Coordinates of C-alpha atoms in Angstrom, one line a residue:
M1 CA 157.4 -49.5 -174.5
S2 CA 158.8 -47.1 -171.9
S3 CA 160.8 -48.2 -168.9
R4 CA 158.0 -47.0 -166.5
W5 CA 155.4 -49.4 -167.9
A6 CA 157.9 -52.2 -168.3
G7 CA 158.9 -51.9 -164.6
A8 CA 155.2 -51.9 -163.6
I9 CA 154.6 -55.1 -165.5
T10 CA 157.7 -56.7 -164.2
K11 CA 156.9 -55.8 -160.6
T12 CA 153.3 -57.2 -160.9
S13 CA 154.6 -60.5 -162.3
H14 CA 157.2 -60.7 -159.6
D15 CA 154.6 -60.1 -156.8
Q16 CA 152.4 -62.8 -158.2
W17 CA 155.4 -65.2 -158.3
A18 CA 156.4 -64.4 -154.8
L19 CA 152.9 -64.9 -153.5
A20 CA 152.7 -68.3 -155.3
R21 CA 156.1 -69.3 -153.7
R22 CA 154.8 -68.5 -150.2
G23 CA 151.6 -70.5 -150.9
Q24 CA 153.7 -73.4 -152.2
A25 CA 155.9 -73.3 -149.0
D26 CA 152.8 -73.3 -146.8
H27 CA 151.3 -76.3 -148.8
I28 CA 154.5 -78.2 -148.2
R29 CA 154.4 -77.6 -144.5
D30 CA 150.8 -78.7 -144.4
L31 CA 151.6 -81.9 -146.2
Q32 CA 154.5 -82.6 -143.8
A33 CA 152.2 -82.1 -140.8
A34 CA 149.6 -84.4 -142.3
I35 CA 152.2 -87.1 -143.1
A36 CA 153.6 -87.0 -139.6
T37 CA 150.1 -87.4 -138.1
L38 CA 149.3 -90.3 -140.3
I39 CA 152.6 -92.1 -139.5
R40 CA 152.0 -91.7 -135.8
R41 CA 148.4 -92.9 -135.8
L42 CA 149.2 -95.8 -138.1
S43 CA 151.9 -96.9 -135.6
L44 CA 149.3 -97.2 -132.8
P45 CA 147.2 -100.2 -132.2
V46 CA 143.7 -100.1 -133.7
G47 CA 141.2 -98.7 -131.2
R48 CA 143.8 -97.0 -129.0
K49 CA 142.2 -93.9 -127.4
G50 CA 143.8 -90.5 -127.8
T51 CA 144.5 -87.6 -125.4
R52 CA 143.4 -84.0 -125.5
K53 CA 146.6 -83.1 -127.4
E54 CA 147.2 -86.1 -129.6
P55 CA 144.8 -88.3 -131.5
G56 CA 144.8 -92.1 -130.9
G57 CA 144.7 -95.0 -133.2
Y58 CA 142.1 -95.6 -135.9
R59 CA 138.8 -97.2 -135.0
S60 CA 138.8 -100.2 -137.4
R61 CA 141.0 -102.1 -139.7
Q62 CA 139.2 -100.7 -142.7
E63 CA 140.0 -97.1 -141.7
W64 CA 143.6 -98.1 -141.0
F65 CA 143.9 -99.5 -144.5
A66 CA 142.3 -96.5 -146.1
K67 CA 144.6 -94.1 -144.2
S68 CA 147.7 -96.2 -145.2
R69 CA 146.8 -95.7 -148.8
R70 CA 146.3 -92.0 -148.2
L71 CA 149.8 -91.8 -146.6
H72 CA 151.4 -93.0 -149.8
L73 CA 149.3 -90.5 -151.8
L74 CA 150.4 -87.6 -149.7
Q75 CA 154.0 -88.7 -149.7
D76 CA 154.0 -88.8 -153.5
R77 CA 152.3 -85.4 -153.6
L78 CA 154.9 -84.0 -151.2
K79 CA 157.7 -85.3 -153.4
R80 CA 156.3 -83.5 -156.5
R81 CA 155.8 -80.2 -154.5
K82 CA 159.4 -80.3 -153.2
A83 CA 160.7 -80.9 -156.7
D84 CA 158.8 -77.8 -157.9
H85 CA 159.9 -75.7 -155.0
Q86 CA 163.6 -76.6 -155.5
A87 CA 163.3 -75.8 -159.2
G88 CA 161.6 -72.5 -158.5
R89 CA 158.5 -73.6 -160.6
V90 CA 155.1 -72.2 -159.6
R91 CA 151.7 -72.3 -161.2
V92 CA 150.0 -68.9 -161.5
V93 CA 146.6 -68.4 -163.2
R94 CA 146.2 -64.7 -164.2
G95 CA 142.6 -64.0 -163.4
G96 CA 142.2 -66.7 -160.7
K97 CA 142.0 -70.5 -160.7
R98 CA 138.4 -70.4 -159.4
L99 CA 137.2 -68.2 -162.2
A100 CA 139.0 -70.4 -164.7
R101 CA 137.3 -73.5 -163.4
T102 CA 133.9 -71.8 -163.5
R103 CA 134.2 -71.8 -167.3
H104 CA 133.3 -75.6 -167.2
H105 CA 130.4 -75.1 -164.8
L106 CA 128.5 -72.1 -166.2
D107 CA 125.0 -73.4 -165.3
A108 CA 125.9 -73.9 -161.6
A109 CA 127.4 -70.4 -161.5
G110 CA 124.4 -68.8 -163.2
L111 CA 126.5 -67.2 -166.0
T112 CA 126.5 -67.2 -169.7
E113 CA 129.6 -67.6 -171.8
S114 CA 129.7 -63.9 -172.7
E115 CA 129.3 -62.8 -169.0
W116 CA 132.0 -65.2 -167.9
R117 CA 134.3 -63.9 -170.7
N118 CA 133.7 -60.3 -169.6
R119 CA 134.7 -61.2 -166.0
W120 CA 137.7 -63.2 -167.2
Q121 CA 139.0 -60.3 -169.3
A122 CA 138.4 -57.8 -166.5
E123 CA 140.3 -59.9 -164.0
R124 CA 143.3 -60.2 -166.4
W125 CA 143.4 -56.5 -167.1
F126 CA 145.5 -54.3 -164.8
L127 CA 146.9 -50.8 -165.0
A128 CA 149.2 -50.0 -162.0
A129 CA 152.1 -47.8 -161.3
D130 CA 154.2 -47.3 -158.2
G131 CA 154.8 -43.8 -156.8
E132 CA 158.0 -41.8 -156.8
S133 CA 158.8 -39.3 -154.1
G134 CA 159.8 -35.9 -155.5
K135 CA 157.8 -36.2 -158.6
R136 CA 154.8 -34.0 -159.2
H137 CA 151.9 -35.3 -157.1
G138 CA 153.9 -38.3 -156.1
N139 CA 153.5 -40.3 -159.3
E140 CA 154.8 -39.6 -162.8
T141 CA 153.1 -42.5 -164.6
I142 CA 149.5 -42.1 -163.2
R143 CA 149.0 -38.6 -161.9
I144 CA 146.0 -37.4 -160.0
T145 CA 145.7 -33.8 -159.0
P146 CA 144.1 -32.6 -155.7
D147 CA 140.9 -31.7 -157.6
G148 CA 140.6 -35.2 -159.0
Q149 CA 141.9 -34.9 -162.5
V150 CA 143.6 -38.2 -163.8
S151 CA 146.3 -38.2 -166.4
I152 CA 148.3 -41.2 -167.7
K153 CA 151.8 -41.1 -169.3
L154 CA 151.4 -43.1 -172.5
P155 CA 154.2 -45.4 -173.7
V156 CA 156.0 -44.4 -176.9
P157 CA 154.0 -46.7 -179.3
L158 CA 150.8 -45.1 -178.0
A159 CA 152.0 -41.5 -177.8
H160 CA 149.9 -40.4 -180.8
H161 CA 146.7 -40.9 -178.7
A162 CA 147.8 -38.2 -176.2
N163 CA 145.4 -35.3 -175.7
A164 CA 147.7 -33.3 -173.4
P165 CA 151.3 -32.1 -173.7
H166 CA 154.3 -34.4 -172.9
G167 CA 152.6 -37.5 -174.2
R168 CA 149.9 -37.6 -171.5
Y169 CA 146.3 -38.7 -171.8
V170 CA 143.8 -36.9 -169.5
L171 CA 140.6 -38.6 -168.5
T172 CA 137.3 -36.7 -168.8
C173 CA 136.0 -37.9 -165.4
R174 CA 137.3 -36.9 -162.0
V175 CA 137.9 -39.1 -159.0
T176 CA 137.4 -38.7 -155.2
F177 CA 138.6 -40.8 -152.3
A178 CA 136.0 -41.2 -149.6
H179 CA 138.3 -43.2 -147.3
R180 CA 141.4 -41.3 -146.0
G181 CA 141.0 -38.6 -148.6
V182 CA 142.6 -36.0 -146.3
E183 CA 145.7 -38.1 -145.9
W184 CA 145.9 -38.7 -149.7
R185 CA 145.6 -35.0 -150.4
D186 CA 148.4 -34.2 -147.9
R187 CA 150.7 -36.7 -149.5
I188 CA 150.2 -35.5 -153.1
E189 CA 150.5 -31.9 -152.2
A190 CA 153.9 -32.7 -150.5
N191 CA 154.9 -34.7 -153.6
R192 CA 155.2 -37.9 -151.6
A193 CA 155.0 -41.3 -153.3
V194 CA 151.5 -42.7 -154.0
A195 CA 150.8 -45.9 -155.9
Y196 CA 147.7 -46.3 -158.1
R197 CA 145.9 -49.2 -159.6
I198 CA 143.0 -48.9 -162.1
H199 CA 140.7 -51.9 -162.5
L200 CA 137.3 -52.7 -164.0
D201 CA 134.4 -54.2 -162.0
A202 CA 132.6 -56.3 -164.7
Q203 CA 129.6 -57.0 -162.5
R204 CA 128.8 -53.3 -161.8
G205 CA 130.3 -52.0 -165.1
R206 CA 132.4 -49.4 -163.4
W207 CA 136.0 -48.4 -163.3
Y208 CA 137.8 -47.9 -160.0
I209 CA 141.1 -46.5 -159.0
T210 CA 142.9 -47.5 -155.8
A211 CA 145.5 -45.3 -154.1
S212 CA 148.0 -46.8 -151.7
W213 CA 151.2 -45.7 -149.9
Q214 CA 153.6 -47.1 -147.4
I215 CA 153.0 -46.3 -143.8
P216 CA 156.2 -45.7 -141.7
Q217 CA 156.8 -48.2 -139.0
A218 CA 155.6 -47.0 -135.6
P219 CA 158.3 -46.8 -132.9
T220 CA 158.3 -49.5 -130.2
V221 CA 156.6 -48.4 -127.1
P222 CA 157.8 -49.7 -123.7
M223 CA 155.5 -52.2 -122.0
A224 CA 155.1 -50.0 -118.9
T225 CA 154.1 -47.0 -121.1
A226 CA 151.6 -49.0 -123.1
L227 CA 149.9 -50.4 -119.9
A228 CA 149.9 -47.1 -118.0
Y229 CA 146.1 -46.6 -118.6
G230 CA 145.0 -50.2 -118.5
V231 CA 144.5 -52.7 -121.3
I232 CA 141.6 -54.2 -123.4
G233 CA 141.6 -58.0 -123.5
V234 CA 140.2 -59.5 -126.7
D235 CA 139.1 -63.1 -127.1
T236 CA 139.0 -64.2 -130.8
N237 CA 136.1 -66.5 -131.8
A238 CA 134.6 -67.8 -135.1
D239 CA 131.9 -65.1 -135.3
H240 CA 132.8 -62.3 -132.9
L241 CA 135.4 -60.6 -130.8
A242 CA 134.8 -60.5 -127.0
A243 CA 136.5 -57.6 -125.4
W244 CA 136.7 -56.2 -121.8
R245 CA 138.5 -53.2 -120.4
L246 CA 140.8 -53.8 -117.4
D247 CA 142.4 -51.2 -115.2
T248 CA 146.1 -51.1 -114.2
H249 CA 145.5 -53.6 -111.4
G250 CA 143.8 -56.1 -113.7
N251 CA 140.2 -55.5 -112.5
P252 CA 137.4 -55.4 -115.2
I253 CA 135.8 -52.0 -115.7
G254 CA 132.3 -51.4 -117.1
N255 CA 130.6 -54.0 -119.2
P256 CA 132.1 -56.3 -121.8
R257 CA 131.7 -55.5 -125.5
R258 CA 131.1 -57.9 -128.4
F259 CA 132.1 -57.1 -132.0
T260 CA 130.4 -59.5 -134.4
Y261 CA 131.3 -60.3 -138.0
D262 CA 130.1 -62.6 -140.7
L263 CA 132.9 -64.5 -142.6
S264 CA 130.6 -66.1 -145.2
G265 CA 130.8 -65.1 -148.8
N266 CA 133.6 -64.1 -151.0
T267 CA 137.0 -62.8 -150.1
G268 CA 136.1 -59.2 -150.4
H269 CA 133.1 -59.5 -148.1
R270 CA 135.2 -61.3 -145.4
D271 CA 138.0 -58.7 -145.6
A272 CA 135.4 -55.9 -145.3
Q273 CA 133.9 -57.6 -142.3
I274 CA 137.3 -57.9 -140.5
R275 CA 138.2 -54.2 -141.3
H276 CA 134.8 -53.0 -140.0
T277 CA 135.1 -55.0 -136.8
L278 CA 138.6 -53.9 -136.1
T279 CA 137.7 -50.3 -136.8
R280 CA 134.9 -50.4 -134.1
L281 CA 137.3 -52.1 -131.7
L282 CA 140.0 -49.4 -132.2
H283 CA 137.4 -46.5 -131.9
W284 CA 136.2 -48.0 -128.6
A285 CA 139.7 -48.3 -127.3
R286 CA 140.4 -44.6 -128.2
A287 CA 137.2 -43.5 -126.5
C288 CA 138.2 -45.4 -123.3
G289 CA 141.6 -43.8 -123.3
V290 CA 143.4 -47.1 -123.4
H291 CA 146.8 -47.4 -125.2
A292 CA 147.1 -51.2 -125.4
I293 CA 145.0 -54.1 -126.7
A294 CA 145.9 -57.7 -125.7
I295 CA 145.0 -60.4 -128.2
E296 CA 145.8 -64.1 -128.2
D297 CA 148.7 -65.4 -130.3
L298 CA 146.7 -68.2 -131.9
D299 CA 148.0 -70.5 -134.5
F300 CA 145.8 -73.3 -135.8
E301 CA 148.0 -74.4 -138.7
A302 CA 148.9 -77.7 -137.0
D303 CA 145.2 -78.4 -136.0
K304 CA 143.5 -77.7 -139.3
T305 CA 144.7 -80.9 -141.0
R306 CA 141.9 -83.4 -141.3
E307 CA 144.3 -86.2 -140.4
K308 CA 144.2 -85.0 -136.8
H309 CA 140.5 -84.3 -136.4
G310 CA 139.1 -86.3 -139.3
R311 CA 135.7 -87.2 -137.8
R312 CA 135.2 -83.9 -135.9
K313 CA 134.0 -82.0 -138.9
R314 CA 132.3 -79.3 -136.9
F315 CA 135.4 -78.6 -134.9
R316 CA 137.6 -78.5 -138.0
K317 CA 135.1 -76.0 -139.6
L318 CA 135.2 -73.9 -136.4
I319 CA 139.0 -73.5 -136.2
S320 CA 139.3 -73.1 -140.0
G321 CA 136.8 -70.2 -140.0
M322 CA 138.8 -68.2 -137.3
P323 CA 140.9 -65.6 -139.2
T324 CA 143.7 -65.6 -136.6
S325 CA 146.7 -64.6 -138.7
K326 CA 144.8 -62.2 -141.0
L327 CA 143.0 -60.6 -138.1
R328 CA 146.3 -60.2 -136.1
A329 CA 148.2 -58.7 -139.1
R330 CA 145.3 -56.3 -140.0
L331 CA 144.9 -55.2 -136.4
T332 CA 148.6 -54.5 -136.1
S333 CA 148.7 -52.4 -139.2
M334 CA 145.5 -50.5 -138.4
A335 CA 146.6 -49.8 -134.8
D336 CA 149.7 -48.0 -135.9
Q337 CA 147.6 -45.2 -137.2
T338 CA 145.8 -44.8 -133.9
G339 CA 148.8 -45.0 -131.6
I340 CA 147.5 -48.1 -129.8
A341 CA 150.0 -50.9 -129.0
I342 CA 149.1 -54.5 -129.7
I343 CA 150.3 -57.2 -127.1
A344 CA 150.3 -60.8 -128.2
A345 CA 149.4 -63.0 -125.1
D346 CA 150.0 -66.7 -124.7
P347 CA 146.6 -68.4 -125.3
A348 CA 147.3 -71.4 -123.0
Y349 CA 144.4 -72.1 -120.6
T350 CA 142.8 -68.6 -121.0
S351 CA 139.3 -69.9 -121.8
R352 CA 139.4 -72.6 -119.1
W353 CA 140.9 -70.5 -116.3
G354 CA 138.8 -67.5 -117.3
A355 CA 135.6 -69.5 -117.0
Q356 CA 136.8 -71.1 -113.8
H357 CA 137.9 -68.1 -111.9
W358 CA 136.2 -65.0 -113.5
Q359 CA 132.9 -66.1 -115.1
K360 CA 130.9 -66.6 -111.9
P361 CA 132.3 -63.6 -109.9
L362 CA 131.5 -61.2 -112.8
T363 CA 128.0 -62.5 -113.3
T364 CA 125.8 -59.9 -111.5
K365 CA 122.9 -58.2 -113.4
R366 CA 124.0 -59.6 -116.8
T367 CA 125.2 -63.0 -117.7
T368 CA 128.9 -63.2 -118.3
T369 CA 129.8 -65.6 -121.0
R370 CA 132.8 -67.9 -121.2
H371 CA 134.3 -65.6 -123.9
D372 CA 134.0 -62.5 -121.8
A373 CA 135.8 -64.3 -118.9
A374 CA 138.5 -65.3 -121.4
A375 CA 139.0 -61.7 -122.4
V376 CA 139.6 -60.8 -118.8
A377 CA 142.2 -63.7 -118.5
I378 CA 144.0 -62.5 -121.7
G379 CA 144.2 -58.9 -120.4
R380 CA 145.5 -60.0 -117.0
R381 CA 148.2 -62.2 -118.6
A382 CA 149.3 -59.3 -120.8
Q383 CA 149.6 -57.1 -117.7
G384 CA 151.7 -59.7 -115.9
H385 CA 149.0 -60.5 -113.3
P386 CA 148.0 -64.1 -112.5
I387 CA 144.8 -65.4 -114.0
R388 CA 143.8 -67.8 -111.2
R389 CA 142.3 -66.1 -108.2
R390 CA 144.0 -67.9 -105.4
T391 CA 144.4 -65.3 -102.5
A392 CA 141.3 -64.6 -100.5
P393 CA 140.9 -61.6 -98.1
P394 CA 142.4 -62.2 -94.6
P395 CA 139.9 -63.5 -92.0
A396 CA 139.3 -62.1 -88.6
H397 CA 141.5 -64.9 -87.1
R398 CA 143.9 -67.5 -88.3
S399 CA 141.6 -70.5 -87.7
D400 CA 139.4 -72.0 -90.4
G401 CA 136.2 -71.0 -88.7
Q402 CA 135.3 -68.7 -91.7
G403 CA 136.0 -71.4 -94.2
H404 CA 139.1 -73.0 -95.7
R405 CA 141.7 -70.6 -97.0
T406 CA 142.3 -70.7 -100.7
V407 CA 146.1 -70.8 -100.3
Q408 CA 147.0 -74.1 -98.7
A409 CA 150.3 -76.1 -98.4
G410 CA 151.0 -78.6 -101.1
P411 CA 150.8 -82.3 -100.5
D412 CA 154.6 -82.6 -100.6
A413 CA 155.2 -79.8 -98.0
R414 CA 157.0 -80.7 -94.8
G415 CA 154.7 -81.3 -91.9
R416 CA 154.6 -78.9 -89.0
E417 CA 155.4 -81.7 -86.4
G418 CA 158.3 -83.1 -88.4
P419 CA 162.0 -82.3 -87.7
R420 CA 163.3 -79.1 -89.1
P421 CA 166.0 -79.2 -91.8
R422 CA 169.6 -79.0 -90.8
I423 CA 170.9 -75.4 -91.0
P424 CA 174.5 -75.3 -92.3
G425 CA 176.9 -73.2 -90.3
P426 CA 179.6 -73.2 -87.6
Q427 CA 179.1 -75.8 -84.9
T428 CA 178.6 -74.4 -81.4
R429 CA 178.1 -76.0 -77.9
S430 CA 174.5 -74.7 -77.7
V431 CA 171.9 -76.9 -79.3
P432 CA 169.4 -74.9 -81.3
P433 CA 165.7 -75.7 -81.1
G434 CA 164.7 -78.8 -83.0
R435 CA 168.0 -80.5 -82.7
G436 CA 169.5 -83.1 -80.4
A437 CA 167.7 -85.9 -78.6
Y438 CA 164.3 -84.1 -78.7
A439 CA 164.2 -83.2 -82.4
G440 CA 160.6 -83.5 -83.5
D441 CA 159.2 -83.8 -80.0
Q442 CA 157.0 -80.7 -79.8
N443 CA 155.9 -81.6 -76.2
A444 CA 159.5 -81.3 -75.0
H445 CA 160.3 -78.1 -76.8
H446 CA 157.1 -76.0 -76.2
R447 CA 155.9 -77.0 -72.7
P448 CA 157.4 -74.9 -69.9
E449 CA 157.3 -77.8 -67.5
R450 CA 159.0 -81.1 -68.5
S451 CA 158.2 -84.4 -66.9
A452 CA 160.9 -86.0 -64.8
E453 CA 161.3 -88.9 -67.2
H454 CA 162.3 -86.5 -69.9
V455 CA 165.1 -84.8 -67.9
P456 CA 168.4 -86.3 -68.8
L457 CA 170.6 -87.2 -65.8
T458 CA 174.4 -87.5 -65.8
L459 CA 175.8 -89.9 -63.2
S460 CA 179.4 -89.5 -62.1
P461 CA 181.4 -92.6 -61.2

């Protein structure tokens, strides 16, 4: 076998091993978080109520006993996973663990043994080759010409099957790339690296070829430059993205937009839904002339464990269905091609403050939802503006005849009638206002005429 095909097989195996190692590390972190939550809740008295951030004790002695047994189970599982991680041992199923388990439940999957066998073999087949810059059309092993002709460089043991010079096998069919075909053509005409992967779709009975290349990292844009034309605040939800455009002063412009998606089904369907939703969002941002999109920096890894929200199954399903990390990574990679900067905003209190300060003022002819108001709050935070609307327009006079002002002194502020603080500095013979025997006596300081009993007298002997 030639070194090209050996390198392709080695790289594919290494990529699968690296992916399994990352999944193993994530599983260890999940187990540690679940064990820490169990230990904390078991240490609390039975029936202790929790707070908004931390759960309380268990409701009954029976639940406490069941969770204590589960704690020992998770600790034993964590011990085995740590041993595998330290030894560098991972478990990889070529073709997928789900499809392998389907072999024992063919009736539930609606498959026959031959149909399952065809899918299993198709998933385990792969034909891939990385590109090489400087080679003809960007890839020496799998070469595709601009007119769609595909030729494969056969290894030495299979060189007698070649139907073209230099040990190459030319396919009779021709291929086209509907997505980013112009970019692909520009790369291969410039002999830049393009990687190809050929796979079989057993359900459709078709062969597909996928082209991929590495996109250069976009330069970092200063924050002032990115926010020069406003920003689009995006609130992430389980079934849609709520977006609203803001000007440079943090004021909403136009109507909010909603980009829905359906995350049910298989992995391919969910990934396609996310890509389609982000494409519509980026096209709308380009049409508005905005150069920045603000999105929440959400992380639900610590909240997805069932040990923290065991009985709240609907809430666990809600946060588990939100593709926060995948959506953020995909949006960042797609925005590089459009020249739009992505700003990760702190998600603290954006939904609460948005509904409290922006939902009612923005409700005019159409109903403004809580998610639309949260998008405004996210955009204002990315711009550096405060979310809470505290300053009201100045009234005609300083009294409270037109209503109480929104900016009031705090409960711990010094009273107006109290003595003023001591001002450090050189001591002089003149007594400044608010000092001496009449400190705090506003009647003595502010009235032009003083009563006789308030005038100090000095008697000489």
